Each structure stands twice: as structure tokens, then as C-alpha cells.
mmCIF file of C-alpha atoms in Angstrom:
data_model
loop_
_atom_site.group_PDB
_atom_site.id
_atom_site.type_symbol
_atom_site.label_atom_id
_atom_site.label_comp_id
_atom_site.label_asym_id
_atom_site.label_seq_id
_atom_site.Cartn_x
_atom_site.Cartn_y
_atom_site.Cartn_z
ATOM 1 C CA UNK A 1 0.000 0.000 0.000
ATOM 2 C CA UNK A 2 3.459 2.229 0.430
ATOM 3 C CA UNK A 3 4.031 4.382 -2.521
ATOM 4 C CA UNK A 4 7.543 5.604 -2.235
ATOM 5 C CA UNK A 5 7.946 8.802 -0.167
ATOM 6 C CA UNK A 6 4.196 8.418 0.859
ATOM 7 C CA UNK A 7 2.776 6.875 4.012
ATOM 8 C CA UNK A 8 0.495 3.814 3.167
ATOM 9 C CA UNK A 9 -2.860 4.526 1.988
ATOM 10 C CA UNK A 10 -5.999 2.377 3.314
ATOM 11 C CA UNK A 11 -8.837 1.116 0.912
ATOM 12 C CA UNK A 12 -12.051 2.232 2.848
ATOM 13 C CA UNK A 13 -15.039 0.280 1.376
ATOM 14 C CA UNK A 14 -18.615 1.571 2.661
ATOM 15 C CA UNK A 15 -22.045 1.394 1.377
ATOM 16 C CA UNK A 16 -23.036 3.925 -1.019
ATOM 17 C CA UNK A 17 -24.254 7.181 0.951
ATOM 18 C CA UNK A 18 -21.833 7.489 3.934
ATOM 19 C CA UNK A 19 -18.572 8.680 2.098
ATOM 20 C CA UNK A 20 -19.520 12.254 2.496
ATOM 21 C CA UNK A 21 -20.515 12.105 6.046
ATOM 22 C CA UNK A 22 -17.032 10.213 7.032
ATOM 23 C CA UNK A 23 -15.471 13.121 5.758
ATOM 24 C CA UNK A 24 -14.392 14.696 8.986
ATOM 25 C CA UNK A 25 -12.839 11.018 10.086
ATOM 26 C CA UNK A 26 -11.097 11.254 6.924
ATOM 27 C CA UNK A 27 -9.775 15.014 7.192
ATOM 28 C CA UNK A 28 -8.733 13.934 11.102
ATOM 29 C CA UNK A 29 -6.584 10.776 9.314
ATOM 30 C CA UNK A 30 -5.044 13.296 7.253
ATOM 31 C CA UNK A 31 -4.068 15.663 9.885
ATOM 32 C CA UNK A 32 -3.100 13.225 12.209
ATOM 33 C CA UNK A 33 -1.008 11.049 9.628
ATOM 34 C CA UNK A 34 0.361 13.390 6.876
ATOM 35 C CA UNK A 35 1.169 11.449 3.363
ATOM 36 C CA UNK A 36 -1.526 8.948 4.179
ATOM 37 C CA UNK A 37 -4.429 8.560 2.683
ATOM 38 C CA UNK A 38 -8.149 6.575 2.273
ATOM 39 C CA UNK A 39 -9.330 5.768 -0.855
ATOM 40 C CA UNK A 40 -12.520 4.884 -0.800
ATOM 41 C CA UNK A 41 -14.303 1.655 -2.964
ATOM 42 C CA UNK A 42 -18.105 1.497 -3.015
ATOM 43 C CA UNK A 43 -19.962 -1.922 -1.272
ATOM 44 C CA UNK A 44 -23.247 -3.582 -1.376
ATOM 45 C CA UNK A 45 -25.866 -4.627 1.318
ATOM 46 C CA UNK A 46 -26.065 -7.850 -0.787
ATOM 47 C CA UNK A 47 -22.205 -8.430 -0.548
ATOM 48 C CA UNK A 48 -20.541 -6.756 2.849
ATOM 49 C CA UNK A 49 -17.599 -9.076 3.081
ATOM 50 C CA UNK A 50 -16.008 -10.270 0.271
ATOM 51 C CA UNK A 51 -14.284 -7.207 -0.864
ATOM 52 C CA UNK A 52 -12.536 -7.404 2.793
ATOM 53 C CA UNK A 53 -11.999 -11.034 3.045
ATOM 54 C CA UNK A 54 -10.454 -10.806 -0.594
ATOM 55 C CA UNK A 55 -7.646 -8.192 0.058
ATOM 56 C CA UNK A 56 -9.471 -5.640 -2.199
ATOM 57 C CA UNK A 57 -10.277 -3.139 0.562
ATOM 58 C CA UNK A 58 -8.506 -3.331 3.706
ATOM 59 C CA UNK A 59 -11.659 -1.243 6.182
ATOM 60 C CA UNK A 60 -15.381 -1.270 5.716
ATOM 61 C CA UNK A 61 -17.435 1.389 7.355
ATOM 62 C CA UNK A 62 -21.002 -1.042 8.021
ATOM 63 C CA UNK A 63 -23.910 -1.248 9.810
ATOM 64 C CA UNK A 64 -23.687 -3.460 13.358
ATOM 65 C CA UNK A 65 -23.983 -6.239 14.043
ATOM 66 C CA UNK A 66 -21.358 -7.592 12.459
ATOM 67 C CA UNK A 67 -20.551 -11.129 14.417
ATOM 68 C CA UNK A 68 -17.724 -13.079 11.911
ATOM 69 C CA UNK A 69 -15.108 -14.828 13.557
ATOM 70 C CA UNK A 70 -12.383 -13.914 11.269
ATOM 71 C CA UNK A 71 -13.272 -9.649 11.250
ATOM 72 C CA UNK A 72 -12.389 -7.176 13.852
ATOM 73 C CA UNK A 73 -15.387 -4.924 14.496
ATOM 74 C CA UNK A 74 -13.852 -1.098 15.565
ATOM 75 C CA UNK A 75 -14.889 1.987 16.840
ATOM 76 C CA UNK A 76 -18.510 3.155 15.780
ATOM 77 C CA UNK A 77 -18.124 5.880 13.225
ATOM 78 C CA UNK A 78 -21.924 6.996 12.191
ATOM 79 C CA UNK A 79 -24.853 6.913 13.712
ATOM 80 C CA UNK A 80 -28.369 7.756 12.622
ATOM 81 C CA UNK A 81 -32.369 7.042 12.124
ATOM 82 C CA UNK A 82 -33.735 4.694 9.408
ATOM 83 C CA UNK A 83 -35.881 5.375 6.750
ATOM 84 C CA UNK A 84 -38.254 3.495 4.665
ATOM 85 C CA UNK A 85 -38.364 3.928 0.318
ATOM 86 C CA UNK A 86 -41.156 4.071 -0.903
ATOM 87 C CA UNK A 87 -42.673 4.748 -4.332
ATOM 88 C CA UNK A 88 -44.069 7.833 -4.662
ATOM 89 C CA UNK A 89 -47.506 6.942 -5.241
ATOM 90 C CA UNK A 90 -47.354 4.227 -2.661
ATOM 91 C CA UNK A 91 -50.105 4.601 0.017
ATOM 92 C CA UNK A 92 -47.361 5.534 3.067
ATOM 93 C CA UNK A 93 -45.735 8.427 1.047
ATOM 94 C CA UNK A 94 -48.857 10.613 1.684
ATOM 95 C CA UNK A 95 -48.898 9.824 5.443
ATOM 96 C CA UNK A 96 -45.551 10.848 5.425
ATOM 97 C CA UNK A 97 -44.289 8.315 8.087
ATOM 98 C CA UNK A 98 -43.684 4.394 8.508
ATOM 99 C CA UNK A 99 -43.668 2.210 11.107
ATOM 100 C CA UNK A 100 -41.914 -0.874 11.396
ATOM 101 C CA UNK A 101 -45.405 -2.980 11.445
ATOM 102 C CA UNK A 102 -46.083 -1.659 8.069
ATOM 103 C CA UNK A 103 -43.281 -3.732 6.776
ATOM 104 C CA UNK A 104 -45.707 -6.692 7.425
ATOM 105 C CA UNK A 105 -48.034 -5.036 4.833
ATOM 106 C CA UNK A 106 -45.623 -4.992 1.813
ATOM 107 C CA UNK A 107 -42.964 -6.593 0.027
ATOM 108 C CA UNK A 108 -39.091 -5.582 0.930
ATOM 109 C CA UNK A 109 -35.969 -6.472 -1.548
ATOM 110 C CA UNK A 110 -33.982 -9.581 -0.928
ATOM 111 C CA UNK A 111 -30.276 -8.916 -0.838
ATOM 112 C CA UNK A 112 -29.820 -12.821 -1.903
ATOM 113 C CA UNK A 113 -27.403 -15.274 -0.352
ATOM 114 C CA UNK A 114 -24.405 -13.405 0.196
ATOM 115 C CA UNK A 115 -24.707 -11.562 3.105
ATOM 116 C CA UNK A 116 -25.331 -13.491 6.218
ATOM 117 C CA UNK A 117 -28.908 -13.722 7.675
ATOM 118 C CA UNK A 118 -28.189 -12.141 11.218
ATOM 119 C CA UNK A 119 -26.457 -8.820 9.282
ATOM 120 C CA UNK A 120 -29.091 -8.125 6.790
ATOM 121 C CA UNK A 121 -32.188 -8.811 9.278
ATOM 122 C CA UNK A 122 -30.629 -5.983 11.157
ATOM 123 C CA UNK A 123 -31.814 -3.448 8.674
ATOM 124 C CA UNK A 124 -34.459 -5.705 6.878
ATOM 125 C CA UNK A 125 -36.393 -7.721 9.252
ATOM 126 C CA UNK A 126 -38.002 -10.950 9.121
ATOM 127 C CA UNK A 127 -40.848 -10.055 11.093
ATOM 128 C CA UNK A 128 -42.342 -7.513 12.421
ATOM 129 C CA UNK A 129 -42.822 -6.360 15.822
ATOM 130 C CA UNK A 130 -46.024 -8.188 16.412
ATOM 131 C CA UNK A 131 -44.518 -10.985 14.955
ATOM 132 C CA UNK A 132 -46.033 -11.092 11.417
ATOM 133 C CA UNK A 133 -43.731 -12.079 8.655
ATOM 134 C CA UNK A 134 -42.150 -9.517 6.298
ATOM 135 C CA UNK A 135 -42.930 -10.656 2.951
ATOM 136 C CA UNK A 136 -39.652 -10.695 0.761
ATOM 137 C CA UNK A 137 -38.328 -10.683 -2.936
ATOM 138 C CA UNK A 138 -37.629 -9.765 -5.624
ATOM 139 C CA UNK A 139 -33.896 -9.867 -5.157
ATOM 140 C CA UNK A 140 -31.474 -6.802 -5.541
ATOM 141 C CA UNK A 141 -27.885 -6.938 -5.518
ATOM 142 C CA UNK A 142 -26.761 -3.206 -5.468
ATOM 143 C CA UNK A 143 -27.941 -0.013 -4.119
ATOM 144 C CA UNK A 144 -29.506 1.088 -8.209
ATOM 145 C CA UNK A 145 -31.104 -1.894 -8.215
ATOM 146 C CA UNK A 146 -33.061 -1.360 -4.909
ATOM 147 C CA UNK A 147 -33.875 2.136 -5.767
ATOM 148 C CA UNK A 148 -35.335 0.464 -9.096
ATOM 149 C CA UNK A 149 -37.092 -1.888 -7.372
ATOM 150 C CA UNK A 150 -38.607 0.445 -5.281
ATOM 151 C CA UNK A 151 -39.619 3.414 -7.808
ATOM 152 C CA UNK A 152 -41.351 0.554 -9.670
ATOM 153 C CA UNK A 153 -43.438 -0.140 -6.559
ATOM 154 C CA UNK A 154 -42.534 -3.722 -6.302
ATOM 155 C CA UNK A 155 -40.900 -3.489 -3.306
ATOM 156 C CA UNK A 156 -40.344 -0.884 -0.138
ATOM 157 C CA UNK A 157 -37.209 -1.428 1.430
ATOM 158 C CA UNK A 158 -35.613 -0.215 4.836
ATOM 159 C CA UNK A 159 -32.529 1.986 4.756
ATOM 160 C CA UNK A 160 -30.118 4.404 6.827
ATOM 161 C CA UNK A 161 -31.249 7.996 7.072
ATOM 162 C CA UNK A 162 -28.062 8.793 5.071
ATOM 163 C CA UNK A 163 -29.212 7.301 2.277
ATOM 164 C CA UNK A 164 -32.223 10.122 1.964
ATOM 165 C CA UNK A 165 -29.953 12.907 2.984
ATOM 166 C CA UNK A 166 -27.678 12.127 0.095
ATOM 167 C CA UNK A 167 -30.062 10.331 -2.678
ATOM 168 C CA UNK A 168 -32.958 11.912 -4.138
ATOM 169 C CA UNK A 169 -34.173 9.852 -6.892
ATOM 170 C CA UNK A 170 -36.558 10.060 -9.265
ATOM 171 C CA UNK A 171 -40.237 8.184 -7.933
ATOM 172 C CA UNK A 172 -39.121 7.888 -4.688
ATOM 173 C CA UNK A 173 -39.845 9.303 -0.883
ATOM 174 C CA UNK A 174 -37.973 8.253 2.139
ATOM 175 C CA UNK A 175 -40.013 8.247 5.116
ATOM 176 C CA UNK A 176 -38.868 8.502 8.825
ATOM 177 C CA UNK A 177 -39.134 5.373 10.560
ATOM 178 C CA UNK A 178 -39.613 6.464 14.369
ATOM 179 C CA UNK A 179 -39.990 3.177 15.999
ATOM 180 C CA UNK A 180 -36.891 1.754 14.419
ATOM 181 C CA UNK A 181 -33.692 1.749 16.878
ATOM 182 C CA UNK A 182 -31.025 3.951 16.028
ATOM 183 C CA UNK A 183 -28.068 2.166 13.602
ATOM 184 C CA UNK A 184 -24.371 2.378 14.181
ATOM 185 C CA UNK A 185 -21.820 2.057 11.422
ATOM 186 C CA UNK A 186 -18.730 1.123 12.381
ATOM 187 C CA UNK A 187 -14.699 0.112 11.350
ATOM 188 C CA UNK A 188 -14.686 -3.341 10.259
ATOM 189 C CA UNK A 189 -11.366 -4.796 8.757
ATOM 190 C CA UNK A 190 -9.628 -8.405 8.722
ATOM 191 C CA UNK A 191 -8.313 -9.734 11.922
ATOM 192 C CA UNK A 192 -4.723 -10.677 10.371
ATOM 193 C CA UNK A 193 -4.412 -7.402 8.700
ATOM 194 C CA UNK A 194 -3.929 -5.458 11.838
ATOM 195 C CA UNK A 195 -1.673 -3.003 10.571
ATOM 196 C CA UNK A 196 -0.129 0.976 12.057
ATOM 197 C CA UNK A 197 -2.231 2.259 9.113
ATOM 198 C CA UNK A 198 -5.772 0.238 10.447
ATOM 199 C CA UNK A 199 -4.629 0.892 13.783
ATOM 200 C CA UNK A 200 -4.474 4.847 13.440
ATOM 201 C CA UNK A 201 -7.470 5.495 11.124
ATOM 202 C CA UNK A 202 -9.228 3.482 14.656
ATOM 203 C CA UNK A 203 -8.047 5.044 16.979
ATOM 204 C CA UNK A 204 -8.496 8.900 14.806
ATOM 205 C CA UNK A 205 -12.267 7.218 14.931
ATOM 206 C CA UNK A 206 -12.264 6.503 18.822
ATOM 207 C CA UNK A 207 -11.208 9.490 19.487
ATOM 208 C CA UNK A 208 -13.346 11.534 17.430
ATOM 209 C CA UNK A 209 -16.356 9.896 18.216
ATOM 210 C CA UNK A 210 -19.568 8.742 16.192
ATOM 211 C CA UNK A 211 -20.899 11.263 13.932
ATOM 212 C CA UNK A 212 -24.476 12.118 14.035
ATOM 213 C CA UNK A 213 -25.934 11.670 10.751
#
């Protein structure tokens, strides 16, 4: 990751919207280790861990829980609400709020098979607070394709706040999801890659402090 007189650079991968609000952890990594860097790769819901596993990016910036024996989970970065997309003629877009119970009432995106159950439930759930399943399907595999999905009115589907405050596609309305428990992001990077670059872009994140989206 060295390039000559330069310090080594990390490969930050994070789901689509939160690049611009990790900007002040990046700026702080800057300041605090001059001629390093972050570059920053994009990720999907339906893929978290691959890229990571792989080599390809050496941090991810995702959503907790994230419970696999061979990644080290870090210092929460973001936190924030949820939202819920909707199509714009959808029923829910003229209340102008969502629940998590209306979930039972409609159809969310499957992310497919390659991001474990526990991780994705976290944002999507099976079942709804009274206990009534979520209906799910079709699938989706990147962040366009949801917002497809969606805009078509096949689906709804459950995001970050972040993805509203930085998206504003065409046929869709993101409504606040007040009964939903606030998500963390955090640091997430390989176990055996434990290197002085990982190890100062955590602790510039410990000791700035999650970042209220």
C-alpha cells in the first residue's frame, strides 16, 4: 500500500451514501497522519464481506452487528435514524411516516445469499414487531437496483437515514421510521491485517467519536 515517499494509503469500502458524512474522520486521518491517505471503494448490502476477506479493501465502514469470527469490528463511526423507500404513489408516502409494522403489509428487496442472515435482518427484518412475517423478494444486488425496485413499486425497502440525505431519486420518498432503533456504522477490517495504518485510522475514529448523521 506504500508508494515511495508516501505513508500507506488504506482502501475504505462503505455502502453507497456514507462517504460524504465520514469526511471529517477522513480530514482527522489526514491531519493526524500526513502522506496517508483513504481511498474509498463502493460496497453492497447484498455483498458486505467479500471485498474485505479478498484483500481488495482493507476497512469497511457497516452497519452493526457484524458477528464473523475472522473480522475485527472497531470503533462506531456513524450513527443515525432509518428510513423506509417508498414509491411515490405508494399509500405511506402521503402519510408521510412508517412504522416498522407496516413492513408486514408490503414486500421488501432480498439482498440474496451473500450476506449473512443475522447482518441483513438488522436493517431488513423478518418479522415484524407483532410478529407477522415480512414478505420478501424480488432480489437486488446493489444499491440502483433497490432504488429500481422500489420506484417501480414492487418493493419498499428499509434503509439508513443517510441514504435520503444524500439520494434523491426520481419516484421515490424516504419516510422517517420512528420506531426503528437507532443504527451504528462502524470500522470493520480483517483480523490478520492489523496493521499501524488500520490501527491509526481506529483510533483517529475513537477518538473523534460517532458522527451524528
Amino acid at each position: 500500500m506504500g508508494r515511495g515517499g508516501r505513508g500507506p494509503d488504506a482502501t475504505a469500502g462503505r455502502v453507497r451514501p456514507c462517504r460524504t458524512r465520514t469526511a471529517p474522520l477522513v480530514d482527522a486521518f489526514r491531519s493526524r497522519c500526513p502522506g496517508s491517505d483513504i481511498q474509498f471503494g463502493e460496497i453492497n448490502g447484498s455483498d458486505p464481506f467479500t471485498a474485505l476477506r479478498t484483500g481488495e479493501h482493507d476497512v469497511h465502514v457497516l452497519w452493526l452487528p457484524v458477528a464473523e469470527p475472522d473480522l475485527t469490528v472497531g470503533p462506531t463511526v456513524l450513527t443515525g435514524g432509518r428510513v423506509l423507500a417508498v414509491s411515490a404513489d405508494h399509500p405511506l408516502a402521503a402519510r408521510g411516516t412508517a412504522s416498522l409494522e407496516d413492513l408486514g403489509d408490503n414486500r421488501v428487496v432480498d439482498l440474496g445469499p451473500d450476506a449473512p442472515e443475522y447482518w441483513v435482518a438488522s436493517m431488513v427484518p423478518t418479522r415484524t414487531l407483532l410478529g407477522r412475517r415480512v414478505p420478501r423478494g424480488p432480489v437486488a444486488r446493489t444499491f440502483h437496483e433497490v432504488l429500481t425496485l422500489v420506484a417501480s413499486g414492487e418493493c419498499v425497502h428499509p434503509l439508513g437515514e443517510v441514504a435520503a440525505r444524500y439520494n434523491s431519486p426520481p419516484g421515490i420518498v424516504f419516510l422517517p421510521v420512528p420506531d426503528a432503533p437507532t443504527l451504528q456504522w462502524a470500522l470493520t477490517w480483517r483480523s490478520t491485517d492489523d496493521n499501524p495504518t488500520i490501527r491509526a485510522l481506529a483510533e483517529t475514529a475513537a477518538d473523534l467519536g460517532p458522527i451524528a448523521m
